[in-house]
PDB file of C-alpha atoms in Angstrom:
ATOM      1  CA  UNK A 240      10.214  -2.100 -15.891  1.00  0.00           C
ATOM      2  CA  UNK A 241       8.135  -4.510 -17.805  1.00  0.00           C
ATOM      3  CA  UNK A 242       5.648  -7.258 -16.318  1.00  0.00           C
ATOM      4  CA  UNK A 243       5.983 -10.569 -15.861  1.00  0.00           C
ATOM      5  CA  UNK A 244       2.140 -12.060 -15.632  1.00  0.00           C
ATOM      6  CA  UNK A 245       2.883 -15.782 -14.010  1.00  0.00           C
ATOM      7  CA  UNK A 246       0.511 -18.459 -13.488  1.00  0.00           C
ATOM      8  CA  UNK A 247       0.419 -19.946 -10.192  1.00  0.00           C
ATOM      9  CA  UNK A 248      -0.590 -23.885  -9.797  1.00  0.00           C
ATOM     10  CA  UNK A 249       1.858 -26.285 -11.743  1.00  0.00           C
ATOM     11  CA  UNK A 250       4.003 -23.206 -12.651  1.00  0.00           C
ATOM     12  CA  UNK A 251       4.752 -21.154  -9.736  1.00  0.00           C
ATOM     13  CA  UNK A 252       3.987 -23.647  -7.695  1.00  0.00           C
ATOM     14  CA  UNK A 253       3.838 -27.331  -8.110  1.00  0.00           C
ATOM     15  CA  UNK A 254       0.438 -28.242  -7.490  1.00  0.00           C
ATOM     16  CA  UNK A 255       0.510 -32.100  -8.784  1.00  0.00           C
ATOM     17  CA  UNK A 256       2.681 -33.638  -6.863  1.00  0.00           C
ATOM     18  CA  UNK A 257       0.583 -32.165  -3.883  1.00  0.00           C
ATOM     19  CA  UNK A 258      -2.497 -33.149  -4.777  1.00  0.00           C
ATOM     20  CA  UNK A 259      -1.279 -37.041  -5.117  1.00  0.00           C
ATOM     21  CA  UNK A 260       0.111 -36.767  -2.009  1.00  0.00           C
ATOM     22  CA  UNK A 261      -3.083 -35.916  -0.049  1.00  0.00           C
ATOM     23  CA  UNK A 262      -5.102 -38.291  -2.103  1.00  0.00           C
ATOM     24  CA  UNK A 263      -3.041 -41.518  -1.551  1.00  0.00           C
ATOM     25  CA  UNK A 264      -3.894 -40.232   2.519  1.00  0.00           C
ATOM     26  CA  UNK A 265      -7.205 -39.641   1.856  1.00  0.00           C
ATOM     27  CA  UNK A 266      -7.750 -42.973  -0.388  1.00  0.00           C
ATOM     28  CA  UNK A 267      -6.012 -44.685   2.331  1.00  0.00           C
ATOM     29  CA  UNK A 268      -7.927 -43.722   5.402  1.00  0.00           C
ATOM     30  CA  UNK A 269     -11.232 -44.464   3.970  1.00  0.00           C
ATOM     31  CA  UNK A 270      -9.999 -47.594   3.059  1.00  0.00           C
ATOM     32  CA  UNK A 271      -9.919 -47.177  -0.627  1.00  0.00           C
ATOM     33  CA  UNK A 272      -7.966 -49.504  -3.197  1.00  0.00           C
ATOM     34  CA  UNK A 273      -4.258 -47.679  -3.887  1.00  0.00           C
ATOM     35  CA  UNK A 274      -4.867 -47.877  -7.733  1.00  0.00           C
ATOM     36  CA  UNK A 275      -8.377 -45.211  -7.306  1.00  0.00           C
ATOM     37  CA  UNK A 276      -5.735 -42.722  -7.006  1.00  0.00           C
ATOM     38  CA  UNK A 277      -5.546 -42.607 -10.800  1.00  0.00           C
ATOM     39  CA  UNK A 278      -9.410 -42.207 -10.593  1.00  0.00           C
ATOM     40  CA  UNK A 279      -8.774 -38.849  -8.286  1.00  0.00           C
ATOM     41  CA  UNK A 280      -6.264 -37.792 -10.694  1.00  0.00           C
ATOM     42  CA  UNK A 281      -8.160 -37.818 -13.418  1.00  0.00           C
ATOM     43  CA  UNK A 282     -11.415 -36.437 -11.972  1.00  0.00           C
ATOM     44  CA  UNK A 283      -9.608 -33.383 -10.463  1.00  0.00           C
ATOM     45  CA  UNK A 284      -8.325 -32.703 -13.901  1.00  0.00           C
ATOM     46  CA  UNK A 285      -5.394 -31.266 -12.941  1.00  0.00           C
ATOM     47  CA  UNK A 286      -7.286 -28.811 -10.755  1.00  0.00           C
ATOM     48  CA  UNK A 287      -9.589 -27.508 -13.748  1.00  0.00           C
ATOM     49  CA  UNK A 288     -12.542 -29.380 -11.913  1.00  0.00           C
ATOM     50  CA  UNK A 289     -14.542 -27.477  -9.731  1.00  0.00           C
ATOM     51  CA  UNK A 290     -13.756 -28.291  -6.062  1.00  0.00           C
ATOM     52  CA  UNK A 291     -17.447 -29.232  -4.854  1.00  0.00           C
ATOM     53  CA  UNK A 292     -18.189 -31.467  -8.450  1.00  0.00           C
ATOM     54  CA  UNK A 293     -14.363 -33.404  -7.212  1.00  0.00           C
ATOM     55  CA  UNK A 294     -16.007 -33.448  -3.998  1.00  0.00           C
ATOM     56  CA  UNK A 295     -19.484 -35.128  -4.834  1.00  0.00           C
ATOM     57  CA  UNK A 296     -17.684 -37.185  -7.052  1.00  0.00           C
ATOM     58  CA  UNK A 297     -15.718 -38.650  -3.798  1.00  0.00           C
ATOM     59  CA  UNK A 298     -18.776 -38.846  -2.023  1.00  0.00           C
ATOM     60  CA  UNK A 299     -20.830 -41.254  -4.592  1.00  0.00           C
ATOM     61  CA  UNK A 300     -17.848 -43.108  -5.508  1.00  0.00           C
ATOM     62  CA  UNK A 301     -17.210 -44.295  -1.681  1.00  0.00           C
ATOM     63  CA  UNK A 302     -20.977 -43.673  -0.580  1.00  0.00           C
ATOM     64  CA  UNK A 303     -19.729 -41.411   2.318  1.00  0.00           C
ATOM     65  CA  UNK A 304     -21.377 -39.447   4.621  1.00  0.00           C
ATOM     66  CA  UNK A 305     -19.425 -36.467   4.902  1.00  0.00           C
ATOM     67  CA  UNK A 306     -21.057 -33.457   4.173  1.00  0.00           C
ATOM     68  CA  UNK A 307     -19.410 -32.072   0.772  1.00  0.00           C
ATOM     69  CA  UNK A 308     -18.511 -28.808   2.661  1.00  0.00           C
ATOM     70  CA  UNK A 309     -15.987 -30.911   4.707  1.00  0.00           C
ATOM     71  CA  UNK A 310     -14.689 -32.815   1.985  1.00  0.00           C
ATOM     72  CA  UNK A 311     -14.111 -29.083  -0.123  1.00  0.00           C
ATOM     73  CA  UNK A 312     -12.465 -27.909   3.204  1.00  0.00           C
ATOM     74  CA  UNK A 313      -9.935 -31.256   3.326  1.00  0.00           C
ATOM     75  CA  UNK A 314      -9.736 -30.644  -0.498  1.00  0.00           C
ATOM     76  CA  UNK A 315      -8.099 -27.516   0.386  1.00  0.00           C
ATOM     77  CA  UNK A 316      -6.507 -27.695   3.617  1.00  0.00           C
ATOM     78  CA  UNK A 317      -4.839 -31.173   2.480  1.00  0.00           C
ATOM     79  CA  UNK A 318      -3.183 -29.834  -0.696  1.00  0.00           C
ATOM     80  CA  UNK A 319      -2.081 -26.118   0.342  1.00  0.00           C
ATOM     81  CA  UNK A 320      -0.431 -27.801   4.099  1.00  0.00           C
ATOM     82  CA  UNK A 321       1.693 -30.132   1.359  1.00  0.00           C
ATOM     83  CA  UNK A 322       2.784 -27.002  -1.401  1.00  0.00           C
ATOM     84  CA  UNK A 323       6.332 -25.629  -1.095  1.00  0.00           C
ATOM     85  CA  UNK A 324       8.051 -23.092  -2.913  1.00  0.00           C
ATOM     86  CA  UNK A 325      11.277 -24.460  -4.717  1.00  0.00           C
ATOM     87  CA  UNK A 326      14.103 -22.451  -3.932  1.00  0.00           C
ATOM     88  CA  UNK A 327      15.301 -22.208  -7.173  1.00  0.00           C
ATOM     89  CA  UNK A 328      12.159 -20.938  -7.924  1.00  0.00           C
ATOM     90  CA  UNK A 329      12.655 -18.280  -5.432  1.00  0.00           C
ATOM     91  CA  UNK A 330      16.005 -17.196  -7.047  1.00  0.00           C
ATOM     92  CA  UNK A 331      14.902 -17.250 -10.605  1.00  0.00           C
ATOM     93  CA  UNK A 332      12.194 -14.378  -9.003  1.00  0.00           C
ATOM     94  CA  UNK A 333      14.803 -12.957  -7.320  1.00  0.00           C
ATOM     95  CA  UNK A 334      16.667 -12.396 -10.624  1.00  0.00           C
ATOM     96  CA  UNK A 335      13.791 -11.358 -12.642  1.00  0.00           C
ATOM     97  CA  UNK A 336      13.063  -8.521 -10.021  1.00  0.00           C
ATOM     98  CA  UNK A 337      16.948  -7.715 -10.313  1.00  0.00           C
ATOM     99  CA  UNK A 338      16.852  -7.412 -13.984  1.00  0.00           C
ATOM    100  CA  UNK A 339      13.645  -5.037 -14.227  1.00  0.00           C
ATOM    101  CA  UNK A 340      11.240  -7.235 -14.254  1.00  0.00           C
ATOM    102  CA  UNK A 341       7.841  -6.564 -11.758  1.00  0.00           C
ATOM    103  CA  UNK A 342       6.198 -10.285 -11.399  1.00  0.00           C
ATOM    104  CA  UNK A 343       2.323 -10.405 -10.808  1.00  0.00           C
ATOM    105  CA  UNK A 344       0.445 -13.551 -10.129  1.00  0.00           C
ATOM    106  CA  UNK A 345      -2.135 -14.243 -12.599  1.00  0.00           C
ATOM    107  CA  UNK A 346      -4.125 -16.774 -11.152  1.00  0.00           C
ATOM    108  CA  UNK A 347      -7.637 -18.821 -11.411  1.00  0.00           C
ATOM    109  CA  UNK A 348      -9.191 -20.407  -8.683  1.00  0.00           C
ATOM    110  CA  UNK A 349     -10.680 -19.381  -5.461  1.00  0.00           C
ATOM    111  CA  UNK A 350      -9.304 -16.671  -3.605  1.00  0.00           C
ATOM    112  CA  UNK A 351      -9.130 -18.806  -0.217  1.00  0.00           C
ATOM    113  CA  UNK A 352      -6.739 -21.466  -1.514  1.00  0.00           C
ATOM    114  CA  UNK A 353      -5.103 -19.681  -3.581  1.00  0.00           C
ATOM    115  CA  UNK A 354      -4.238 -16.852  -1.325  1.00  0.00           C
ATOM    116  CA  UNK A 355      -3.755 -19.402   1.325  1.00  0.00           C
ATOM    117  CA  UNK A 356      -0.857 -20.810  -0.778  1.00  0.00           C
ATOM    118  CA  UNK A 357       1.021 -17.670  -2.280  1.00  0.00           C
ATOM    119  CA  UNK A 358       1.302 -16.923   1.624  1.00  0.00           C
ATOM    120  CA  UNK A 359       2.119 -20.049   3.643  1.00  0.00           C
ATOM    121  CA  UNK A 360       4.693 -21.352   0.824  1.00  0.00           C
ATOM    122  CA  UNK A 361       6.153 -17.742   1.449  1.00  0.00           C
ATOM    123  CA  UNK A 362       6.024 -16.595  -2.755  1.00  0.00           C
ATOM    124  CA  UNK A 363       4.240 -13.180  -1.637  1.00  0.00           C
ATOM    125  CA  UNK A 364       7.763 -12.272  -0.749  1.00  0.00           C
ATOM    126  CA  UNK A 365       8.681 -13.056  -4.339  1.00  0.00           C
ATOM    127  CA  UNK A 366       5.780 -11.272  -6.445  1.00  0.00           C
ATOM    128  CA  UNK A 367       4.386  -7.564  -6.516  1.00  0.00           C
ATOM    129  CA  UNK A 368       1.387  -8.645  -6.188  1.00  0.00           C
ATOM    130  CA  UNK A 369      -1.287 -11.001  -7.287  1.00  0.00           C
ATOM    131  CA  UNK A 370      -4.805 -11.287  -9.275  1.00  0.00           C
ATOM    132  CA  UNK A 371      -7.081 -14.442  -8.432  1.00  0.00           C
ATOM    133  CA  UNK A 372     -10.185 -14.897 -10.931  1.00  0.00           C
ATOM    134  CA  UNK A 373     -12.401 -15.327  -7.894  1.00  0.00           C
ATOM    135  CA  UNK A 374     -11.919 -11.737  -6.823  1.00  0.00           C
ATOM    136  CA  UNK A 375     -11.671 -10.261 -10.180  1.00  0.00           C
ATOM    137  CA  UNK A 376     -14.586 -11.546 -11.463  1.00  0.00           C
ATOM    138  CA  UNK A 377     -13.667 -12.875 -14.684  1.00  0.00           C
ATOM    139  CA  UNK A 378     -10.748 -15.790 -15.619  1.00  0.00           C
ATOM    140  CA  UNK A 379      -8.257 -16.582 -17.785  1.00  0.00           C
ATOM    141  CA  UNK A 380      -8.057 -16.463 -21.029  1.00  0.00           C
ATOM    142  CA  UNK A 381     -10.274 -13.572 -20.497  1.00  0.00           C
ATOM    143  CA  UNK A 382      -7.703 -10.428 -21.606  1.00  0.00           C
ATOM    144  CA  UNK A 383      -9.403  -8.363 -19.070  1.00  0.00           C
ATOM    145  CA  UNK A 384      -7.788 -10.394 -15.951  1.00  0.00           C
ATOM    146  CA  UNK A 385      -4.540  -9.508 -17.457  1.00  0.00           C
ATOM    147  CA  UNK A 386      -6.015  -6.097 -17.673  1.00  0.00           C
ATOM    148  CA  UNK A 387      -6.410  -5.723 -14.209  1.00  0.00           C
ATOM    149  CA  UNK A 388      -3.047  -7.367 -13.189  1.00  0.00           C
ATOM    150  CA  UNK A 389      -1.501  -4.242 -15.163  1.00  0.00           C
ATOM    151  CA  UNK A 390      -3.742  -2.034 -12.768  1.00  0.00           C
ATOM    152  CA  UNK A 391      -3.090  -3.794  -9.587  1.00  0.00           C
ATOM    153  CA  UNK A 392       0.934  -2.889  -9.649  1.00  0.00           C
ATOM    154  CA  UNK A 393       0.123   0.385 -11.544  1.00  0.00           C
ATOM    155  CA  UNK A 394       1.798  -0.196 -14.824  1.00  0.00           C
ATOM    156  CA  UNK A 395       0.853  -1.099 -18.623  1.00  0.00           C
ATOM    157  CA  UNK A 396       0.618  -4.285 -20.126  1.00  0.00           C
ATOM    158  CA  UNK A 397       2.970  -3.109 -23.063  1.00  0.00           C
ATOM    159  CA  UNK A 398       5.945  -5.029 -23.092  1.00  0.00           C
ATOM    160  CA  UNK A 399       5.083  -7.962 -20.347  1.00  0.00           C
ATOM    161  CA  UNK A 400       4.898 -11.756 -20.827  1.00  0.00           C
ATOM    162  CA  UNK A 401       3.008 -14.337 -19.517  1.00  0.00           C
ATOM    163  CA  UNK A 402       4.504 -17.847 -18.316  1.00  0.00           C
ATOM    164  CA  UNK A 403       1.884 -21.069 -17.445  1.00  0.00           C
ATOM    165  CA  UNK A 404       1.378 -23.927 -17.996  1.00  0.00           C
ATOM    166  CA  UNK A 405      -2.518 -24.122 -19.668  1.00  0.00           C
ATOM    167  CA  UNK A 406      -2.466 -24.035 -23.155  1.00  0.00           C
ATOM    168  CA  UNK A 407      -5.801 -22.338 -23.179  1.00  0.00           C
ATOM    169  CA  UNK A 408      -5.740 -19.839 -19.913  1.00  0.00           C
ATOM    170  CA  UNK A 409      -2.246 -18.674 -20.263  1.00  0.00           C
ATOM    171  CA  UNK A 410      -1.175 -19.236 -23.703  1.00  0.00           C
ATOM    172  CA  UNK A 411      -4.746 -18.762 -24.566  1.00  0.00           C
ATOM    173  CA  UNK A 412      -5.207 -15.547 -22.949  1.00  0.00           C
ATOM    174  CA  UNK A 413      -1.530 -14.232 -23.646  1.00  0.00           C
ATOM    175  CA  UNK A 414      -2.586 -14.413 -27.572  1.00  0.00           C
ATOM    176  CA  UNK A 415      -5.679 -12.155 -27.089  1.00  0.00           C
ATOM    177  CA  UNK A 416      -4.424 -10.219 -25.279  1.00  0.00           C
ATOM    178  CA  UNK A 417      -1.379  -9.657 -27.504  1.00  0.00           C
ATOM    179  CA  UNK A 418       1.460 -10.600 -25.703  1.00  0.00           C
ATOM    180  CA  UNK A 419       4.352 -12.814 -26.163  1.00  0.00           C
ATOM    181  CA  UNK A 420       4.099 -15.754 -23.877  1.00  0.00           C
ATOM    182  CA  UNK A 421       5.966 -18.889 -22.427  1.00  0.00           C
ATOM    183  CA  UNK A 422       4.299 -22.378 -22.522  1.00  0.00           C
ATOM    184  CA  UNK A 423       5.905 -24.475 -19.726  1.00  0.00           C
ATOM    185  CA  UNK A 424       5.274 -28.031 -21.383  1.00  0.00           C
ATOM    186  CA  UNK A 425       5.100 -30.496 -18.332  1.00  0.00           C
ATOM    187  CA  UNK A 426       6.252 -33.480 -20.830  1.00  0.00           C
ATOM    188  CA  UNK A 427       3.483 -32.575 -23.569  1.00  0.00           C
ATOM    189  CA  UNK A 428       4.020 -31.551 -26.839  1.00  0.00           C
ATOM    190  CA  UNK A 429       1.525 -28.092 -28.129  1.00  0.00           C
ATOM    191  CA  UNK A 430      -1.210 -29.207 -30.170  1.00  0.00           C
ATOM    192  CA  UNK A 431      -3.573 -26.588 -30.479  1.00  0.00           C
ATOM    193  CA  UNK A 432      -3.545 -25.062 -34.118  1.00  0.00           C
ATOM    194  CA  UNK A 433      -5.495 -21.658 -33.196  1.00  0.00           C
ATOM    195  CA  UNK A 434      -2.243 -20.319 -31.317  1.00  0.00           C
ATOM    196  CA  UNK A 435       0.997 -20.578 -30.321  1.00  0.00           C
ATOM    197  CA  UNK A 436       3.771 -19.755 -27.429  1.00  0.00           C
ATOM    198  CA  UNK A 437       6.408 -17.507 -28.089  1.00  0.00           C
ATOM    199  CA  UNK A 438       8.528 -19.680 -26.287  1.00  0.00           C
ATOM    200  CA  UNK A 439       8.579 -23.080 -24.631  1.00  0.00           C
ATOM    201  CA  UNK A 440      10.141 -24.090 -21.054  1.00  0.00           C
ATOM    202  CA  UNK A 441      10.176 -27.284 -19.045  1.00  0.00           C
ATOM    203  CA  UNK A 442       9.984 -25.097 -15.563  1.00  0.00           C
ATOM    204  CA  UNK A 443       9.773 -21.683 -14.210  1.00  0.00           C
ATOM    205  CA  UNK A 444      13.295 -21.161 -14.041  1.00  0.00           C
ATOM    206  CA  UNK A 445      14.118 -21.853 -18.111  1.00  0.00           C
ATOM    207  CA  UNK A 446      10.888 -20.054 -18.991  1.00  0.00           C
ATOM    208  CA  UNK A 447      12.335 -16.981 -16.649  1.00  0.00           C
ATOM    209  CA  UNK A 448      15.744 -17.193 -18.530  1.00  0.00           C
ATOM    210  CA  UNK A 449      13.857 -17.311 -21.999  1.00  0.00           C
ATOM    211  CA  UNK A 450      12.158 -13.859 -20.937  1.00  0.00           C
ATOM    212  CA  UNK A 451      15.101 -12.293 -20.135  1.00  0.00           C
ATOM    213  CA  UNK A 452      16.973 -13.588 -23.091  1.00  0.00           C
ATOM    214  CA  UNK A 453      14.002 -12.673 -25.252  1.00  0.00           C
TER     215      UNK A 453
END
């Protein structure tokens, strides 16, 4: 019964579409131009930004006088009330666990949202367990999160595989780690020369049938 280590955000889960969502209602009730959603986009890098920098960053673009702790908390209340779990997404889990497989989340972030989301979008039914770099203490591509994943669900790393999205966390950390891995491309082509995926998926539920073929 080998693992399957699998990102969360933009992988598991889509976190994008999410994220725009809340901003265009955010933009729009502080009576922000439409286009300065691009602006959000690109400061929230795709969630790699810290949550309290994408915070002061709304709050000295717009001069507002919300306390940052409020914007942090509509930050995350906004995007994990707009996540769902695709239900193919669900059944390509579903088959994974059938065939052998035991699927840990392997996620970074802050345990709040993050555990906040695995919950309310129902994917703890889905997973053995999970791993959030908040609570562990140490992030992807460290090797030791993966480490602990292994630990958490009381099996060895030997034979897993690890399925994201981020080219430096997952793929990243799958190479140090030594494991075979599965770069879900999101429309980008793999430019880093250091390292490589084992495979490459448009979405959870090719990158789950490349495992099990592989």
């Amino acid at each position: 019964m080998p693992l399957l280590l699998l990102d969360l955000d933009n992988t598991l889960l889509d976190r994008e579409r999410p994220f725009r969502a809340w901003g265009e209602r955010f933009l729009e009730g502080i009576g922000a131009p439409p286009g300065d959603i691009d602006w959000l986009l690109s400061v929230d890098a795709d969630g790699l930004t810290d949550r309290w920098d994408v915070a002061d960053a709304i709050r000295d673009r717009y001069a507002l006088r919300i306390p940052s702790i409020d914007l942090v908390e509509e930050l995350h209340d906004g995007v994990v009330a707009n996540v769902r779990l695709d239900p193919l997404v669900a059944c390509a889990l579903r088959i994974a666990d059938d065939a052998g497989w035991v699927p840990v989340v392997v996620a970074n972030g802050a345990v709040r949202q993050q555990e906040a989301t695995i919950r309310r979008t129902g994917l703890d039914r889905y997973v053995a367990d999970w791993v959030i770099s908040e609570e562990a203490g140490v992030s992807k591509p460290n090797p030791r999160i993966f480490a602990l994943a292994a630990q958490r669900v009381r099996m060895p790393l030997r034979g897993a595989w690890v399925v994201g999205d981020s080219p430096e966390a997952d793929i990243g950390g799958a190479t140090a780690v030594g494991l075979p891995s599965v770069w879900l491309h999101r429309g980008r082509r793999w430019s880093d020369t250091r390292f490589a995926p084992t495979r490459t998926a448009d979405g959870l539920i090719a990158a789950v049938a490349a495992v099990l073929a592989g």
